[in-house]
GROMACS .gro file of N, CA and C in nm:
model
  246
    1LEU      N    1   1.012  -0.788   1.737
    1LEU     CA    2   0.899  -0.725   1.673
    1LEU      C    3   0.892  -0.578   1.708
    2ALA      N    4   0.843  -0.501   1.614
    2ALA     CA    5   0.828  -0.357   1.638
    2ALA      C    6   0.730  -0.330   1.751
    3ALA      N    7   0.629  -0.416   1.765
    3ALA     CA    8   0.531  -0.399   1.873
    3ALA      C    9   0.599  -0.410   2.009
    4ASP      N   10   0.697  -0.500   2.019
    4ASP     CA   11   0.771  -0.517   2.144
    4ASP      C   12   0.859  -0.396   2.174
    5GLN      N   13   0.893  -0.322   2.070
    5GLN     CA   14   0.979  -0.204   2.087
    5GLN      C   15   0.898  -0.077   2.108
    6GLY      N   16   0.765  -0.091   2.119
    6GLY     CA   17   0.683   0.023   2.153
    6GLY      C   18   0.623   0.099   2.037
    7ASP      N   19   0.632   0.047   1.914
    7ASP     CA   20   0.574   0.115   1.800
    7ASP      C   21   0.421   0.103   1.805
    8PRO      N   22   0.348   0.215   1.820
    8PRO     CA   23   0.204   0.207   1.839
    8PRO      C   24   0.128   0.148   1.721
    9MET      N   25   0.169   0.176   1.598
    9MET     CA   26   0.101   0.119   1.483
    9MET      C   27   0.115  -0.034   1.484
   10SER      N   28   0.234  -0.081   1.515
   10SER     CA   29   0.258  -0.225   1.521
   10SER      C   30   0.182  -0.289   1.637
   11GLN      N   31   0.176  -0.220   1.749
   11GLN     CA   32   0.101  -0.273   1.863
   11GLN      C   33  -0.047  -0.287   1.827
   12HIS      N   34  -0.102  -0.188   1.761
   12HIS     CA   35  -0.243  -0.193   1.721
   12HIS      C   36  -0.267  -0.303   1.619
   13THR      N   37  -0.180  -0.312   1.520
   13THR     CA   38  -0.195  -0.414   1.416
   13THR      C   39  -0.187  -0.553   1.476
   14LEU      N   40  -0.090  -0.577   1.562
   14LEU     CA   41  -0.077  -0.707   1.627
   14LEU      C   42  -0.196  -0.733   1.718
   15GLY      N   43  -0.240  -0.630   1.789
   15GLY     CA   44  -0.357  -0.644   1.874
   15GLY      C   45  -0.478  -0.689   1.795
   16MET      N   46  -0.501  -0.629   1.680
   16MET     CA   47  -0.616  -0.667   1.598
   16MET      C   48  -0.600  -0.808   1.543
   17SER      N   49  -0.478  -0.851   1.522
   17SER     CA   50  -0.455  -0.990   1.482
   17SER      C   51  -0.499  -1.085   1.592
   18TYR      N   52  -0.471  -1.048   1.717
   18TYR     CA   53  -0.518  -1.129   1.830
   18TYR      C   54  -0.671  -1.125   1.841
   19MET      N   55  -0.731  -1.013   1.810
   19MET     CA   56  -0.876  -1.003   1.816
   19MET      C   57  -0.941  -1.099   1.717
   20ASN      N   58  -0.884  -1.105   1.598
   20ASN     CA   59  -0.943  -1.183   1.490
   20ASN      C   60  -0.887  -1.324   1.477
   21GLY      N   61  -0.778  -1.352   1.548
   21GLY     CA   62  -0.714  -1.483   1.534
   21GLY      C   63  -0.644  -1.498   1.400
   22THR      N   64  -0.591  -1.388   1.348
   22THR     CA   65  -0.522  -1.389   1.220
   22THR      C   66  -0.373  -1.413   1.241
   23GLY      N   67  -0.328  -1.534   1.212
   23GLY     CA   68  -0.188  -1.569   1.227
   23GLY      C   69  -0.146  -1.603   1.368
   24VAL      N   70  -0.234  -1.581   1.463
   24VAL     CA   71  -0.209  -1.612   1.604
   24VAL      C   72  -0.338  -1.669   1.662
   25LYS      N   73  -0.327  -1.734   1.778
   25LYS     CA   74  -0.447  -1.782   1.845
   25LYS      C   75  -0.527  -1.662   1.896
   26GLN      N   76  -0.657  -1.664   1.874
   26GLN     CA   77  -0.741  -1.554   1.919
   26GLN      C   78  -0.728  -1.536   2.071
   27ASP      N   79  -0.705  -1.411   2.110
   27ASP     CA   80  -0.686  -1.378   2.252
   27ASP      C   81  -0.729  -1.232   2.270
   28ARG      N   82  -0.854  -1.214   2.310
   28ARG     CA   83  -0.907  -1.078   2.321
   28ARG      C   84  -0.838  -0.998   2.431
   29ALA      N   85  -0.797  -1.063   2.538
   29ALA     CA   86  -0.727  -0.992   2.645
   29ALA      C   87  -0.595  -0.936   2.593
   30GLU      N   88  -0.523  -1.013   2.514
   30GLU     CA   89  -0.396  -0.965   2.457
   30GLU      C   90  -0.422  -0.854   2.358
   31CYS      N   91  -0.530  -0.865   2.283
   31CYS     CA   92  -0.568  -0.758   2.191
   31CYS      C   93  -0.589  -0.627   2.267
   32VAL      N   94  -0.668  -0.632   2.372
   32VAL     CA   95  -0.696  -0.511   2.449
   32VAL      C   96  -0.568  -0.455   2.511
   33ARG      N   97  -0.481  -0.543   2.560
   33ARG     CA   98  -0.355  -0.498   2.619
   33ARG      C   99  -0.270  -0.422   2.517
   34LEU      N  100  -0.256  -0.481   2.399
   34LEU     CA  101  -0.173  -0.419   2.297
   34LEU      C  102  -0.235  -0.290   2.244
   35CYS      N  103  -0.365  -0.292   2.222
   35CYS     CA  104  -0.432  -0.171   2.174
   35CYS      C  105  -0.426  -0.061   2.279
   36SER      N  106  -0.433  -0.097   2.406
   36SER     CA  107  -0.422   0.001   2.513
   36SER      C  108  -0.284   0.066   2.514
   37LEU      N  109  -0.181  -0.014   2.492
   37LEU     CA  110  -0.045   0.041   2.485
   37LEU      C  111  -0.036   0.145   2.374
   38ALA      N  112  -0.090   0.111   2.258
   38ALA     CA  113  -0.086   0.203   2.143
   38ALA      C  114  -0.173   0.325   2.169
   39ALA      N  115  -0.292   0.305   2.223
   39ALA     CA  116  -0.384   0.417   2.248
   39ALA      C  117  -0.326   0.515   2.349
   40ASN      N  118  -0.258   0.464   2.449
   40ASN     CA  119  -0.199   0.550   2.552
   40ASN      C  120  -0.079   0.628   2.499
   41GLN      N  121  -0.030   0.589   2.382
   41GLN     CA  122   0.075   0.667   2.315
   41GLN      C  123   0.015   0.767   2.218
   42GLY      N  124  -0.118   0.773   2.212
   42GLY     CA  125  -0.185   0.871   2.127
   42GLY      C  126  -0.218   0.823   1.988
   43TYR      N  127  -0.213   0.692   1.963
   43TYR     CA  128  -0.243   0.640   1.829
   43TYR      C  129  -0.395   0.634   1.812
   44ALA      N  130  -0.447   0.721   1.723
   44ALA     CA  131  -0.591   0.741   1.709
   44ALA      C  132  -0.666   0.614   1.669
   45LYS      N  133  -0.611   0.532   1.582
   45LYS     CA  134  -0.680   0.409   1.541
   45LYS      C  135  -0.699   0.315   1.661
   46ALA      N  136  -0.600   0.309   1.746
   46ALA     CA  137  -0.610   0.225   1.866
   46ALA      C  138  -0.712   0.284   1.964
   47GLN      N  139  -0.714   0.415   1.974
   47GLN     CA  140  -0.812   0.480   2.060
   47GLN      C  141  -0.954   0.450   2.011
   48HIS      N  142  -0.973   0.457   1.880
   48HIS     CA  143  -1.104   0.424   1.822
   48HIS      C  144  -1.139   0.278   1.849
   49SER      N  145  -1.042   0.189   1.831
   49SER     CA  146  -1.066   0.046   1.857
   49SER      C  147  -1.109   0.024   2.001
   50LEU      N  148  -1.040   0.088   2.095
   50LEU     CA  149  -1.078   0.073   2.236
   50LEU      C  150  -1.219   0.126   2.260
   51GLY      N  151  -1.254   0.233   2.194
   51GLY     CA  152  -1.390   0.283   2.204
   51GLY      C  153  -1.491   0.178   2.159
   52MET      N  154  -1.461   0.111   2.050
   52MET     CA  155  -1.549   0.006   2.000
   52MET      C  156  -1.555  -0.112   2.098
   53PHE      N  157  -1.441  -0.148   2.154
   53PHE     CA  158  -1.438  -0.261   2.248
   53PHE      C  159  -1.525  -0.230   2.370
   54TYR      N  160  -1.507  -0.111   2.426
   54TYR     CA  161  -1.585  -0.075   2.546
   54TYR      C  162  -1.733  -0.058   2.513
   55HIS      N  163  -1.762  -0.008   2.396
   55HIS     CA  164  -1.902   0.010   2.357
   55HIS      C  165  -1.973  -0.125   2.344
   56GLY      N  166  -1.902  -0.223   2.288
   56GLY     CA  167  -1.964  -0.353   2.265
   56GLY      C  168  -1.932  -0.460   2.368
   57GLY      N  169  -1.850  -0.425   2.467
   57GLY     CA  170  -1.811  -0.526   2.566
   57GLY      C  171  -1.728  -0.636   2.505
   58ILE      N  172  -1.638  -0.599   2.415
   58ILE     CA  173  -1.554  -0.695   2.344
   58ILE      C  174  -1.417  -0.701   2.410
   59GLY      N  175  -1.392  -0.806   2.484
   59GLY     CA  176  -1.265  -0.822   2.552
   59GLY      C  177  -1.254  -0.744   2.682
   60VAL      N  178  -1.354  -0.661   2.709
   60VAL     CA  179  -1.361  -0.580   2.830
   60VAL      C  180  -1.507  -0.575   2.874
   61ASP      N  181  -1.530  -0.530   2.995
   61ASP     CA  182  -1.668  -0.508   3.038
   61ASP      C  183  -1.726  -0.390   2.961
   62GLU      N  184  -1.851  -0.402   2.921
   62GLU     CA  185  -1.917  -0.291   2.852
   62GLU      C  186  -1.917  -0.168   2.942
   63ASP      N  187  -1.874  -0.055   2.886
   63ASP     CA  188  -1.864   0.068   2.964
   63ASP      C  189  -1.877   0.185   2.867
   64TYR      N  190  -1.999   0.239   2.857
   64TYR     CA  191  -2.024   0.345   2.761
   64TYR      C  192  -1.945   0.472   2.790
   65ALA      N  193  -1.926   0.504   2.915
   65ALA     CA  194  -1.848   0.624   2.950
   65ALA      C  195  -1.704   0.610   2.903
   66GLU      N  196  -1.648   0.491   2.922
   66GLU     CA  197  -1.510   0.468   2.878
   66GLU      C  198  -1.503   0.467   2.725
   67ALA      N  199  -1.605   0.414   2.661
   67ALA     CA  200  -1.611   0.415   2.514
   67ALA      C  201  -1.609   0.559   2.463
   68VAL      N  202  -1.693   0.642   2.521
   68VAL     CA  203  -1.701   0.782   2.478
   68VAL      C  204  -1.568   0.853   2.500
   69ARG      N  205  -1.503   0.823   2.611
   69ARG     CA  206  -1.372   0.885   2.638
   69ARG      C  207  -1.273   0.853   2.527
   70TRP      N  208  -1.267   0.725   2.487
   70TRP     CA  209  -1.173   0.685   2.383
   70TRP      C  210  -1.213   0.742   2.247
   71PHE      N  211  -1.345   0.744   2.218
   71PHE     CA  212  -1.389   0.804   2.092
   71PHE      C  213  -1.352   0.952   2.085
   72HIS      N  214  -1.367   1.024   2.196
   72HIS     CA  215  -1.332   1.166   2.197
   72HIS      C  216  -1.183   1.185   2.174
   73LEU      N  217  -1.101   1.103   2.236
   73LEU     CA  218  -0.957   1.115   2.215
   73LEU      C  219  -0.920   1.092   2.069
   74ALA      N  220  -0.982   0.992   2.008
   74ALA     CA  221  -0.956   0.965   1.866
   74ALA      C  222  -1.006   1.079   1.779
   75ALA      N  223  -1.126   1.127   1.808
   75ALA     CA  224  -1.184   1.236   1.728
   75ALA      C  225  -1.101   1.363   1.739
   76ASP      N  226  -1.048   1.388   1.857
   76ASP     CA  227  -0.965   1.508   1.877
   76ASP      C  228  -0.842   1.507   1.788
   77GLN      N  229  -0.803   1.389   1.743
   77GLN     CA  230  -0.688   1.377   1.656
   77GLN      C  231  -0.729   1.365   1.509
   78GLY      N  232  -0.857   1.383   1.482
   78GLY     CA  233  -0.904   1.383   1.344
   78GLY      C  234  -0.951   1.250   1.292
   79ASP      N  235  -0.969   1.150   1.379
   79ASP     CA  236  -1.022   1.021   1.334
   79ASP      C  237  -1.168   1.039   1.294
   80ALA      N  238  -1.196   1.034   1.165
   80ALA     CA  239  -1.330   1.059   1.113
   80ALA      C  240  -1.429   0.950   1.156
   81ASN      N  241  -1.382   0.832   1.190
   81ASN     CA  242  -1.470   0.722   1.229
   81ASN      C  243  -1.517   0.735   1.374
   82ALA      N  244  -1.446   0.816   1.453
   82ALA     CA  245  -1.482   0.832   1.593
   82ALA      C  246  -1.591   0.932   1.602
   0.00000   0.00000   0.00000
């Protein structure tokens, strides 16, 4: 899989599949792991997703400061949703 080879878009897409249980068993921890890999490579959509996860306590402990950090990183790259 491209996600296994480090492709951030694929990591984020697969991560969201784990979040929603689309084609795989729902696993929020795996979602956060994969999205974190993509976000740490600078993929803005994954950074935005992590912001949402931390804001809502989805798969991680709720942490508004961490949410804001991820939203800022996404916004700095032009993510209009952040």
